[in-house]
XYZ file of C-alpha atoms in Angstrom:
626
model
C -7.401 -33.614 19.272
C -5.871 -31.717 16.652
C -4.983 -32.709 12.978
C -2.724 -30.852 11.021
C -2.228 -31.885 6.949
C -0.020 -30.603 4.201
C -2.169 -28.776 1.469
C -1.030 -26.918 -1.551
C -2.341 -22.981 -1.738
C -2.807 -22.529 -4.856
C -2.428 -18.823 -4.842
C 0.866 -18.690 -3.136
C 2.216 -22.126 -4.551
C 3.451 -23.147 -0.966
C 2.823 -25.790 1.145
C 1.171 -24.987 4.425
C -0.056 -27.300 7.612
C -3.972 -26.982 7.633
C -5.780 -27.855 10.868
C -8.647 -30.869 10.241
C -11.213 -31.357 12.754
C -10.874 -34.806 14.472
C -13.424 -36.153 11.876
C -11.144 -35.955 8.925
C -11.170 -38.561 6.673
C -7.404 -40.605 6.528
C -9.227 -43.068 4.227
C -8.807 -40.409 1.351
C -4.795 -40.411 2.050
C -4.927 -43.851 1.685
C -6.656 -43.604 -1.870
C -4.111 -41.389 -3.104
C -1.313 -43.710 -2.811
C -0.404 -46.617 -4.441
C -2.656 -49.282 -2.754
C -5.278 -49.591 -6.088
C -2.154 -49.562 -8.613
C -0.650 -52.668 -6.435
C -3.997 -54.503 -6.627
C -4.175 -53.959 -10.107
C -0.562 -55.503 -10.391
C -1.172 -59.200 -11.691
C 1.925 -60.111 -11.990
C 2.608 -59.081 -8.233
C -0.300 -60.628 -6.848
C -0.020 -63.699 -9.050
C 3.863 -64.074 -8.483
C 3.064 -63.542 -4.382
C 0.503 -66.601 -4.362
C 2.248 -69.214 -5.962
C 5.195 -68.527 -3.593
C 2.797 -68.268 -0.776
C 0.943 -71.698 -1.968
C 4.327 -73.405 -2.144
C 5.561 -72.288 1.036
C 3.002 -73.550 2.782
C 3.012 -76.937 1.189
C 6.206 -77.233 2.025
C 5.434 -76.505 5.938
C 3.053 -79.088 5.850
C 5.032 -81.809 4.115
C 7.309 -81.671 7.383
C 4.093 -82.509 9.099
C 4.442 -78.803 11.224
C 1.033 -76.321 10.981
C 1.630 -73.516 8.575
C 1.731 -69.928 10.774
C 2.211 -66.961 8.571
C 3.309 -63.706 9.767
C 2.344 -61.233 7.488
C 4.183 -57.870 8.167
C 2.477 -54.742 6.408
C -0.607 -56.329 5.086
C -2.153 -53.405 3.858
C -5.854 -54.615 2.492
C -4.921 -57.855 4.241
C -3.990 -59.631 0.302
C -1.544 -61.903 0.973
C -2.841 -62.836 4.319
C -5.938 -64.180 2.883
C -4.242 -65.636 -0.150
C -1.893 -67.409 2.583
C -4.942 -69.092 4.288
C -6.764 -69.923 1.053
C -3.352 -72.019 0.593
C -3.811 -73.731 3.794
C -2.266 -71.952 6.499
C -3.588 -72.658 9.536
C -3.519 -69.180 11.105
C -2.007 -65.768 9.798
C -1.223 -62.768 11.891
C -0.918 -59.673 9.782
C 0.623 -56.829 11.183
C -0.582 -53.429 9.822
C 0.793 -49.693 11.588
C -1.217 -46.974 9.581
C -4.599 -47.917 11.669
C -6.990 -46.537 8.460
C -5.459 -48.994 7.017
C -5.516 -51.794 9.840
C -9.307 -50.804 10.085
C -9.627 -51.352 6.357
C -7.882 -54.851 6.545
C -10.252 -55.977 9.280
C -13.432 -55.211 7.381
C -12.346 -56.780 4.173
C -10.466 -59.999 5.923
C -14.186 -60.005 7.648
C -15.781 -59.748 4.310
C -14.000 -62.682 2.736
C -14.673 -64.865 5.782
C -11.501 -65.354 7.577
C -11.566 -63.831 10.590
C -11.416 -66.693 12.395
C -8.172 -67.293 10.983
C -6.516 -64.390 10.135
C -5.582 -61.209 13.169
C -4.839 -57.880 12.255
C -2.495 -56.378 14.778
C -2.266 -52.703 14.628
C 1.177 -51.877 15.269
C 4.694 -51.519 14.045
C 6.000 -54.991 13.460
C 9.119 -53.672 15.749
C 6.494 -53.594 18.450
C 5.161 -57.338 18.459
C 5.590 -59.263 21.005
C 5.497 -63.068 21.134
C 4.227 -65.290 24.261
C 1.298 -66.803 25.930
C 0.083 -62.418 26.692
C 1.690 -61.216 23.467
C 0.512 -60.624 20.072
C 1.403 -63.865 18.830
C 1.301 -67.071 21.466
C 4.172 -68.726 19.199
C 6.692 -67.761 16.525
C 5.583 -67.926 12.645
C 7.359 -70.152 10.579
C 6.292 -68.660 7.141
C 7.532 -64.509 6.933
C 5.554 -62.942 4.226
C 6.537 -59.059 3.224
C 5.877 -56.678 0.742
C 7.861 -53.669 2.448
C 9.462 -53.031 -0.759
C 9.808 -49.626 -2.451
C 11.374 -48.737 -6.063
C 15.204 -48.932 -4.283
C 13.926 -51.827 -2.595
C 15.059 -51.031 0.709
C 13.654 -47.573 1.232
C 10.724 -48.226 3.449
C 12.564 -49.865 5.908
C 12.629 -53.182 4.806
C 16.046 -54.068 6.203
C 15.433 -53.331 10.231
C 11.945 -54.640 9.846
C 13.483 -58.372 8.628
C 16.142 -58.152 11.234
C 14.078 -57.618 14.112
C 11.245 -60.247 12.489
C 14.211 -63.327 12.604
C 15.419 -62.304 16.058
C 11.677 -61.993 17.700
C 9.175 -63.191 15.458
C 9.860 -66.153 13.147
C 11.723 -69.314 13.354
C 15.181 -70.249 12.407
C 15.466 -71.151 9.181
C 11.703 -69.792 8.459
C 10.080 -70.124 4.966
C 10.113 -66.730 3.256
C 8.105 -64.965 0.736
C 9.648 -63.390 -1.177
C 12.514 -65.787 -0.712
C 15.029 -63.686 -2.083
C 15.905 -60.079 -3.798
C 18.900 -59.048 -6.251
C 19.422 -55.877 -7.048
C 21.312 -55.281 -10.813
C 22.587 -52.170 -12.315
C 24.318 -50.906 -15.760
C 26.546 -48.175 -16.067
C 26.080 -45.472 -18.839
C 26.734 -42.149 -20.118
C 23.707 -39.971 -20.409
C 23.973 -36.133 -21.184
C 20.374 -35.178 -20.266
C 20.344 -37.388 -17.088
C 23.528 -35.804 -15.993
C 21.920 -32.174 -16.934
C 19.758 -33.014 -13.940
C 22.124 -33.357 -10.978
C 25.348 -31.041 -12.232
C 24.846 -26.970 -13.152
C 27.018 -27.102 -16.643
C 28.765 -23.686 -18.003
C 25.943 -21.430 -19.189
C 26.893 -19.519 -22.195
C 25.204 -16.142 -23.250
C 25.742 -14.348 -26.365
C 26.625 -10.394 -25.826
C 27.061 -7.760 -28.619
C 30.702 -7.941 -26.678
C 30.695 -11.416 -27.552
C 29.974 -14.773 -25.367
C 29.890 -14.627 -21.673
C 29.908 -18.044 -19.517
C 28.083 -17.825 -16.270
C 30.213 -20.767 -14.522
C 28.859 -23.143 -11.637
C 30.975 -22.250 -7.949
C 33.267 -24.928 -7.597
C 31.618 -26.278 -4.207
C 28.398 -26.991 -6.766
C 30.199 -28.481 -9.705
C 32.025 -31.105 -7.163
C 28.844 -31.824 -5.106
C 27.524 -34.974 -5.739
C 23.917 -34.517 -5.343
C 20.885 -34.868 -3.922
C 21.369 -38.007 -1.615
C 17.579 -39.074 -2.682
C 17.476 -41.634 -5.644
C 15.753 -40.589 -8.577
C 13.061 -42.993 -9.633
C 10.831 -42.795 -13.073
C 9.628 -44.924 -15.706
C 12.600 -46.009 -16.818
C 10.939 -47.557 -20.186
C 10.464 -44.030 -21.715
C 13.689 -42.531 -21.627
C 14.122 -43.213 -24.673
C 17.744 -45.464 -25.913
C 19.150 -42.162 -27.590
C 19.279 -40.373 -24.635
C 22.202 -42.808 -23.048
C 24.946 -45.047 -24.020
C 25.233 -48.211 -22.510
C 29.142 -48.744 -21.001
C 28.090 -51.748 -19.235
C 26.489 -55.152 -19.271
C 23.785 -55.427 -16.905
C 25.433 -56.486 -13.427
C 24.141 -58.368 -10.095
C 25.110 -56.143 -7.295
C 23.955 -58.187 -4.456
C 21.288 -60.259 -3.206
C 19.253 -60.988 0.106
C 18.290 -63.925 1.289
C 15.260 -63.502 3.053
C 14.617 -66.725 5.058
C 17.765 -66.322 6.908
C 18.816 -63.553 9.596
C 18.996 -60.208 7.867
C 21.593 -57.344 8.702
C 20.465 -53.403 8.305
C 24.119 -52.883 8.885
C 26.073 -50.876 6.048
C 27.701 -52.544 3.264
C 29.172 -52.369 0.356
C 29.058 -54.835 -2.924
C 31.496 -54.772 -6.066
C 31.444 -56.233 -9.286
C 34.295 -56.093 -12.017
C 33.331 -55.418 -15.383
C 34.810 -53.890 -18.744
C 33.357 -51.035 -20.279
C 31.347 -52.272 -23.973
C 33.102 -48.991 -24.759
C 34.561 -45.992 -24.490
C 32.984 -43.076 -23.002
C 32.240 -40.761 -19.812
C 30.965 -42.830 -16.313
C 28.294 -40.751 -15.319
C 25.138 -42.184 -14.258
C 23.950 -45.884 -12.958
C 20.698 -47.563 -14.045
C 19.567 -49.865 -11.084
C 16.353 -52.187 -10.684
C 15.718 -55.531 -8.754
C 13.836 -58.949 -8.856
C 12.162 -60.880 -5.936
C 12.117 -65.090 -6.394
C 9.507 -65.985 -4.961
C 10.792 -69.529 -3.778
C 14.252 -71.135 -2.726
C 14.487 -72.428 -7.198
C 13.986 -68.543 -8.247
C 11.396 -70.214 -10.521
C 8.879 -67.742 -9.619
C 9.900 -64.205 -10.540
C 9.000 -60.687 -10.267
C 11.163 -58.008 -12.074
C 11.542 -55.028 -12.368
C 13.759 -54.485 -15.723
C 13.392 -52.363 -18.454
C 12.282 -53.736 -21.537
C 16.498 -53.680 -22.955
C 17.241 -56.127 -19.811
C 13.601 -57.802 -19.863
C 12.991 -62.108 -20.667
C 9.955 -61.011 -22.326
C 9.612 -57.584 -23.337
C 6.407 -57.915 -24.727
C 4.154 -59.201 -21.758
C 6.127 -56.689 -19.147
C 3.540 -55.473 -16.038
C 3.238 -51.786 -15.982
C 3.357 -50.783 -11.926
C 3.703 -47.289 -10.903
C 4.291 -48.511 -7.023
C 8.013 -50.118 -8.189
C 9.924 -48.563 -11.058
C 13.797 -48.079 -11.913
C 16.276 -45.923 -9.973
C 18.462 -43.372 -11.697
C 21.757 -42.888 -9.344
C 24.602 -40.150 -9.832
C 28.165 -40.442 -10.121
C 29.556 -38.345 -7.531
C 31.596 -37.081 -10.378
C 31.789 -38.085 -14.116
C 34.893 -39.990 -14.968
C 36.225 -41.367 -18.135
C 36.348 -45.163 -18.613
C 38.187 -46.793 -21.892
C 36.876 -49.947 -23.704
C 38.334 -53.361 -22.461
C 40.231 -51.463 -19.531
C 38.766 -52.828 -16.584
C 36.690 -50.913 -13.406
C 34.993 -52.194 -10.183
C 31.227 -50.842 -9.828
C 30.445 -50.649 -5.890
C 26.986 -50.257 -4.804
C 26.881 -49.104 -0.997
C 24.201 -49.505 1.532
C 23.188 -48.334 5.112
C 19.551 -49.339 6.490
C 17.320 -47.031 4.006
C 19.891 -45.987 1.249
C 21.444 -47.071 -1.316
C 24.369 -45.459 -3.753
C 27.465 -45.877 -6.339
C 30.375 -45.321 -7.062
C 33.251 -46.499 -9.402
C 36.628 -47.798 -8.591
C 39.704 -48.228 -10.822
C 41.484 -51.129 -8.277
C 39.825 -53.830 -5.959
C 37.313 -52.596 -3.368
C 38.739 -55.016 -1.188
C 42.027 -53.315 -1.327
C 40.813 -49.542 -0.853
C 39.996 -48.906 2.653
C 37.818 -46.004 1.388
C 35.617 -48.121 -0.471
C 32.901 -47.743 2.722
C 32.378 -44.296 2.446
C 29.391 -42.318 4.056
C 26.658 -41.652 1.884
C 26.751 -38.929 -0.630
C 25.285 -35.724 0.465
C 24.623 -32.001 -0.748
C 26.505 -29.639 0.810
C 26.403 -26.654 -1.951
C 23.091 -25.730 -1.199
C 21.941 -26.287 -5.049
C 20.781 -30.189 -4.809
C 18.179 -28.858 -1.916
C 17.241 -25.299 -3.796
C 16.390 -26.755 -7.129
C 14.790 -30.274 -8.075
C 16.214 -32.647 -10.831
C 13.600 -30.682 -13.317
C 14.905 -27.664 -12.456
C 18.306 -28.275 -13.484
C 17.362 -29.369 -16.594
C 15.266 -26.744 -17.074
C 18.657 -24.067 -15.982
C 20.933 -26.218 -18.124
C 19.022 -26.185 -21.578
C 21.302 -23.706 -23.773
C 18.183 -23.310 -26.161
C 15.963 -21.880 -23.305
C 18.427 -20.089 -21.970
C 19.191 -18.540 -26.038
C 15.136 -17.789 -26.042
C 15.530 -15.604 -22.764
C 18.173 -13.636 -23.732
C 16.319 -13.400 -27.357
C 13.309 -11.727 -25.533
C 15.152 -9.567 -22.972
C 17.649 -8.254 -26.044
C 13.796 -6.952 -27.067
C 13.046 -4.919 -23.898
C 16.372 -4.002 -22.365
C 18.097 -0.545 -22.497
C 21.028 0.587 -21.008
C 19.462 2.342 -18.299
C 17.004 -0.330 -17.136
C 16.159 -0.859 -13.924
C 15.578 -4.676 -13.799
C 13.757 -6.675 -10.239
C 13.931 -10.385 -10.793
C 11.080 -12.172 -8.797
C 11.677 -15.694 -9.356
C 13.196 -18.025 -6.848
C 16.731 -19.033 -7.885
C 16.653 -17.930 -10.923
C 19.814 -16.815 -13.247
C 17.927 -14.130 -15.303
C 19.368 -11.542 -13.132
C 22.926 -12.716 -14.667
C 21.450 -12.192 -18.351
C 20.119 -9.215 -17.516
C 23.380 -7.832 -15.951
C 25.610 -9.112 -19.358
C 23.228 -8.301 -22.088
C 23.959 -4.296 -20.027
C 21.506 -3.490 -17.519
C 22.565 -0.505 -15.528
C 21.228 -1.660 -12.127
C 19.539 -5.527 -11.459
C 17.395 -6.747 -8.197
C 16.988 -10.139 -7.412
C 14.372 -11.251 -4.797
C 15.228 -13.866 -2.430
C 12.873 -15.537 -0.349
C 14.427 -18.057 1.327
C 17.683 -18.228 2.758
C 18.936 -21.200 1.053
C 18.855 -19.459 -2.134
C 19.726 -15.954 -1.217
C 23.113 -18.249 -0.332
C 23.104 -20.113 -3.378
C 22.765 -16.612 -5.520
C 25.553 -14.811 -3.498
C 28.191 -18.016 -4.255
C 26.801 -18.137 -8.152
C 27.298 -14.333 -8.196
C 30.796 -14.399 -6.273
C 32.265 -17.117 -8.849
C 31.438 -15.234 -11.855
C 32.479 -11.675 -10.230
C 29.357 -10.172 -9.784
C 28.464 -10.145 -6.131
C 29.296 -6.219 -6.321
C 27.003 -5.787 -9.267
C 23.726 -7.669 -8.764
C 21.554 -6.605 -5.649
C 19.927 -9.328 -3.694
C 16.857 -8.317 -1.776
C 16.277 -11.763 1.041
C 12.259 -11.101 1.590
C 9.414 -12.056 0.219
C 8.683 -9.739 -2.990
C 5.522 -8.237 -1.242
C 7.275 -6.981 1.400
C 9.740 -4.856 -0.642
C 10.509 -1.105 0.011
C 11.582 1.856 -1.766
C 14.836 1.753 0.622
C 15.351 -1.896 -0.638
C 15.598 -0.332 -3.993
C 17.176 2.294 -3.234
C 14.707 4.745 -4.261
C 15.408 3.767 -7.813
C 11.391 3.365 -9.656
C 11.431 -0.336 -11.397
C 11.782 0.027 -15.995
C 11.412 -4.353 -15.976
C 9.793 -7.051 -13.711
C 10.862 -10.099 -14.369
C 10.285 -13.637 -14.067
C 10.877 -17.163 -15.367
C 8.315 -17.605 -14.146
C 9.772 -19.992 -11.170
C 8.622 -20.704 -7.710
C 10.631 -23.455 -5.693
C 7.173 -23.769 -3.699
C 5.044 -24.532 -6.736
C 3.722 -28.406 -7.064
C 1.939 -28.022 -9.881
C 2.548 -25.442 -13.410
C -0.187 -23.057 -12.636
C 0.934 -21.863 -9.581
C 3.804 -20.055 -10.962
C 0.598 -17.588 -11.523
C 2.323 -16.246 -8.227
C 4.165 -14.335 -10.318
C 0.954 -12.317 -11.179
C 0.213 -12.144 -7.269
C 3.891 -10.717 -6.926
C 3.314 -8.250 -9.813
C 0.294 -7.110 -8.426
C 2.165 -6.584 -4.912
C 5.286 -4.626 -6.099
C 2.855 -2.535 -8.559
C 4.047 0.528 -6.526
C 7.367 0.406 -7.376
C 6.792 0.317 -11.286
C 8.078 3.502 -13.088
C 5.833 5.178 -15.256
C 5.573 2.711 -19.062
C 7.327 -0.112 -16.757
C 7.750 -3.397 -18.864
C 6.670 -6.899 -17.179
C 8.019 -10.182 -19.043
C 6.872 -12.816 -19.190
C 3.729 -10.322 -20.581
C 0.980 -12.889 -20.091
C -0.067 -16.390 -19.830
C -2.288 -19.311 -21.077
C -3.732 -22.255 -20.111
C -4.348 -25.139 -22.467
C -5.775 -28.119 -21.833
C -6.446 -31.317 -23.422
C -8.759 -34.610 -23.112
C -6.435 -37.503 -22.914
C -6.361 -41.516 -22.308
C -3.669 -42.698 -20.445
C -2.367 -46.300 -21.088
C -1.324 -46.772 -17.955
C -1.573 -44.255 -15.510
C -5.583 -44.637 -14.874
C -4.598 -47.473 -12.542
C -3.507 -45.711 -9.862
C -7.002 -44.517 -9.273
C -9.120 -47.336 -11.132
C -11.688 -49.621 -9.005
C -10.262 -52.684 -7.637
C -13.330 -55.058 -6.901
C -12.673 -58.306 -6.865
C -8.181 -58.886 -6.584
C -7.508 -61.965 -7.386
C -10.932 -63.689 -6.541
C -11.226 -61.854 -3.002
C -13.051 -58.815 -2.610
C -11.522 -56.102 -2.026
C -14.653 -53.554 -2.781
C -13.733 -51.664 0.247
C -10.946 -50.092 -1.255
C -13.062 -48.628 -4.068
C -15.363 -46.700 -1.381
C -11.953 -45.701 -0.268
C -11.395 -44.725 -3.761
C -14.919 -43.310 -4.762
C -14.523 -41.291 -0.989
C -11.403 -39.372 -2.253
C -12.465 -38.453 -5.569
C -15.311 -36.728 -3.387
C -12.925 -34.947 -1.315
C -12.397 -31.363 -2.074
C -8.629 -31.327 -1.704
C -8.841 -34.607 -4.259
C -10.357 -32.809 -6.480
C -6.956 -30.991 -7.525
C -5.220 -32.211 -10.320
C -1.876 -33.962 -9.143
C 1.698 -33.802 -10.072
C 2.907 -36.360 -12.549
C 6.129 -36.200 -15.430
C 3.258 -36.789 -17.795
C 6.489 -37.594 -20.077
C 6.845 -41.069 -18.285
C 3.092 -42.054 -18.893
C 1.966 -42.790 -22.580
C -1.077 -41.181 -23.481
C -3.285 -40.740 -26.667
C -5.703 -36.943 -27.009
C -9.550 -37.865 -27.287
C -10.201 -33.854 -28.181
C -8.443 -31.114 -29.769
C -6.145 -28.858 -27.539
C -8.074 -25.908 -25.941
C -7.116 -22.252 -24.847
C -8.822 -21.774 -21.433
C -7.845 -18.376 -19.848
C -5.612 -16.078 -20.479
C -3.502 -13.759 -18.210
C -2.545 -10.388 -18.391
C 0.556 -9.748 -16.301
C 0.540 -6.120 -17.590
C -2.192 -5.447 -15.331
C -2.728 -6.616 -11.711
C -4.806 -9.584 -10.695
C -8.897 -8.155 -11.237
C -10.313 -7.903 -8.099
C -13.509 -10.726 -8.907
C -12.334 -13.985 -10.206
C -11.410 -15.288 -13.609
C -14.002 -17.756 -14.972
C -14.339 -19.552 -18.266
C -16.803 -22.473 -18.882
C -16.866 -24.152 -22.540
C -17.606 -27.707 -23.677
C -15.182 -30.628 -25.118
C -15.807 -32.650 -28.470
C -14.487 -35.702 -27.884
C -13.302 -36.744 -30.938
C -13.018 -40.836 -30.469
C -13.860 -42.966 -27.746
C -11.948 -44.043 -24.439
C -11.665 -44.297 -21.056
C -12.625 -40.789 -19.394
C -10.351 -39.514 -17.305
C -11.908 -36.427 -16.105
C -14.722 -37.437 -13.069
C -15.626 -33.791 -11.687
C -17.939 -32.533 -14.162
C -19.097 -34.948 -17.437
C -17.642 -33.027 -21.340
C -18.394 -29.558 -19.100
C -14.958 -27.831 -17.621
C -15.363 -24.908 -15.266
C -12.260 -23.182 -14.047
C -12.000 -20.187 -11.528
C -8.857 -18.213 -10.341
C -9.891 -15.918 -7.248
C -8.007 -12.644 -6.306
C -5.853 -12.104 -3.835
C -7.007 -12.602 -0.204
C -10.066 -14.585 -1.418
């Protein structure tokens, strides 16, 4: 049998399908998600058994056996919190089979196999009878198939099918119900991430503006919702035009639709201002009262600020506008948030939903080609003025009218700045389709699709004919690569260098010139979580999971550092900042590998967050081909 998983090459940046022999580990996959940050979730896990605990009492005070069906147990939790409430039997229903395998040995650990059955399979695929999975229907539905938009993982279809096959009528549910909430606001820099603004460049003619193709400016977006840590975005960055608003709310205890749908709330801008962007999050009660909650606000819309759960496995959703619109103080508007089975958008209405037929429109998708090019980084990256000023800053430093200028990042507008600051002939390379298509409609909008050259191939592959048998005066690059995961391997661009080293003219000028990388001993506040030891969750042992854990961090591929907004997760430096190599894109990559090994004062004392190697770093970066 063969296994095929995604791994990052470092030295190209891309992502390619590596065959594993049919002894590769899944447990490390499961490591690397969320499953320790949930255990270490207390307010989850605590929330989850008093609503199990009162469920069940309530069973049994109609004098009927509790039967709990547990659907994506994961480490088996809240199956064996459900039987140390007094459930008389719970069958937990796990699909990843690592995972199901996992469940088994720790629900054998804990002593309760006898009452608890792990059925590998998609709860969709449980069948019910005196051959089936389960001899009877459960009476007590217990879920956690939630996801930061709550209904992303499938959540919807998975309830449906449980009331129609696998529970009772009128079942007791846990949790019992959700409501989603959201507040509208006006937030430059979020919007910077989802719309390409006007880019202006300074000239000695005077200021050019490279404008966005009009099939870009009126797309709405990447139809994916953007989720971060909503609690550091900090208040300055958006105005607040609305109160916080219940969208809707599902009862879970009663037969569940997947169907679309759409929900709308009137409200009355605090004040004045431009619509662009809704903040959305959602609670889970717990029991039929709603006295036992889990939420997921912000600290502005939290009961107690102070004592809030940090939980990297549910955060807050960022949706877009399709289009910014302009709302007035007091004048009053009708937020709609739209659903199918997996999705969920916005969109503001000036008159009654219920009176606009359009109100159930399709779900927002891209169609300019942008939204699937470039991430929500990226375009704040291309719409910050002040890094587009320090480009054109360093290229008035290099450029002369007779330049021959190759651009070698993916996407990228420095071709434009090259042409307007008076380049006499500019190539752009073009790897990929999608943005050699992008490019062309950028270049045709702002007139220039007669005097910009793009090249669709990979940068390696270029020939004198592709340059017309002009010799290259400037490579340059952002550096950007659409394939990169992680900062370093932009170093491509050094690969690429190396590759088109032919084609430089004699005295040729490469910018960016070199490269460094720093690093930096740090304690996270909260981010160590999603990797931390579980042991013993709630008074059941869970020590499995930390093998699972310990296994990973011994895995070669784990061994890579991983891609985080290290802006979302509050950190304090235990050592000075430290220059570890240094790259010289003037010359081609050396043919034996870059190595540099040092050793790291700490300066106070913390949690370490390094495990490969102790206070000694060693860092290679092999040639090409190696």
């Amino acid at each position: 049998m063969k296994i095929f998983c995604s791994r990052a090459n470092p030295t190209t940046g891309s992502v390619e399908w590596l065959e594993e022999d049919e002894h590769y580990d899944y447990h490390q996959e499961i490591a690397r998600s969320s499953y320790a940050d949930m255990l270490h979730d207390k307010d989850r896990n605590v929330k989850y058994y008093q609503g199990i605990r009162a469920a069940v009492s309530r069973v049994k005070d109609r004098g009927q056996k509790a039967l709990v069906l547990d659907i994506g147990t994961g480490t088996g939790l809240l199956s064996m919190m459900a039987v140390t409430a007094g459930a008389d039997f719970c069958y937990a229903i796990e699909v990843f089979k690592p995972m199901a395998d996992a469940a088994v040995k720790i629900v054998e650990k804990n002593g309760f196999s006898d009452k608890i059955k792990v059925i590998n399979k998609h709860s969709t695929e449980v069948t019910v009878g005196p051959e089936g999975d389960m001899p009877c229907r459960a009476n007590i539905l217990v879920t956690e198939l939630f996801d930061t938009e709550l209904i992303g993982e499938g959540a919807l279809p998975s309830y449906e099918h449980a009331h129609r096959h696998l529970v009772e009528e009128n079942c007791e549910a846990v949790p019992h119900r959700a409501t989603v909430y959201a507040q509208l606001v006006e937030s430059g820099r979020m919007w910077s991430w989802n719309k390409l603004f006007p880019i202006h460049v300074q000239t000695s003619l005077g200021e050019q503006v490279i404008v966005p193709p009009v099939d870009v400016e009126s797309c709405p977006g990447a139809p994916s919702v953007c989720d971060i840590q909503l609690n550091q975005v900090s208040p300055a960055d958006f105005t607040v035009l609305s109160d916080v608003l219940p969208m809707f709310s599902i009862d879970f205890s009663k037969q569940v639709s997947s169907s679309a749908a759409c929900h709308s709330r009137r409200f009355e801008p605090l004040t004045s201002g431009r619509a662009q962007v809704v903040l959305s999050w959602w609670d889970i009660e717990m029991d039929p009262e709603g006295k036992i909650k889990c939420t997921m606000a912000p600290f502005w819309a939290h009961s107690d600020p102070e004592e809030m759960q940090w939980r990297d496995h549910w955060m807050q959703c960022v949706y877009f506008l399709p289009q910014e619109e302009p709302v007035v103080q007091g004048s009053a508007l009708y937020l709609v948030a739209h659903h199918d089975d997996y999705c969920v958008w916005y969109s503001l209405q000036r008159t009654s939903p219920e009176k606009n037929e359009r109100v159930r429109q399709m779900r927002p998708v891209c169609d300019c080609q942008a939204h699937l090019l470039w991430n929500r980084p990226r375009f704040g990256e291309i719409n910050d003025q002040d890094r587009t000023d320090r480009y054109v800053q360093a290229l008035r430093t290099v450029l002369k009218p007779d330049s021959v200028c190759l651009c070698v990042s993916d996407g990228s507008l420095l071709s434009v700045l090259a042409h307007h600051l008076g380049v006499e002939q500019v190539f752009t390379v073009e790897s990929s389709a999608a943005s050699h298509k992008l490019l062309r409609k950028i270049f045709k909008a702002n007139h220039l699709e007669d005097k910009i050259n793009i090249i669709e191939k990979r940068p390696e592959l270029l020939t004198n004919e592709d340059l017309q048998g002009r010799k290259v005066s400037l490579l340059l690059g952002e550096p950007f690569f659409t394939t990169s995961l992680l900062p370093w391997h932009n170093l491509y661009f050094w690969y690429v260098r190396t590759a088109v080293d032919q084609h430089l003219g004699p005295g040729a000028m490469v910018m960016p010139q070199a490269a460094s990388l720093h690093a930096v001993v740090v304690e996270f506040r909260d981010l160590w979580r999603i990797r931390s030891p579980c042991g013993d969750c709630e008074g059941f042992d869970v020590h499995i999971m930390d093998d699972m854990i310990k296994r990973a961090l011994d895995f070669r591929e784990s061994r890579e550092a991983e891609p985080h907004p290290l802006w979302e997760y509050p950190c304090r430096s235990l050592s000075e900042p430290w220059q570890i190599l240094t790259f010289d894109f003037q010359q081609p990559v050396p043919l034996q590998p870059l190595c540099a090994e040092g050793t790291v004062e700490l300066r106070s004392s913390g949690r370490w967050e390094l495990t490969s190697c102790g206070h000694r770093c060693t860092i290679f970066l092999n040639p090409p081909g190696s």
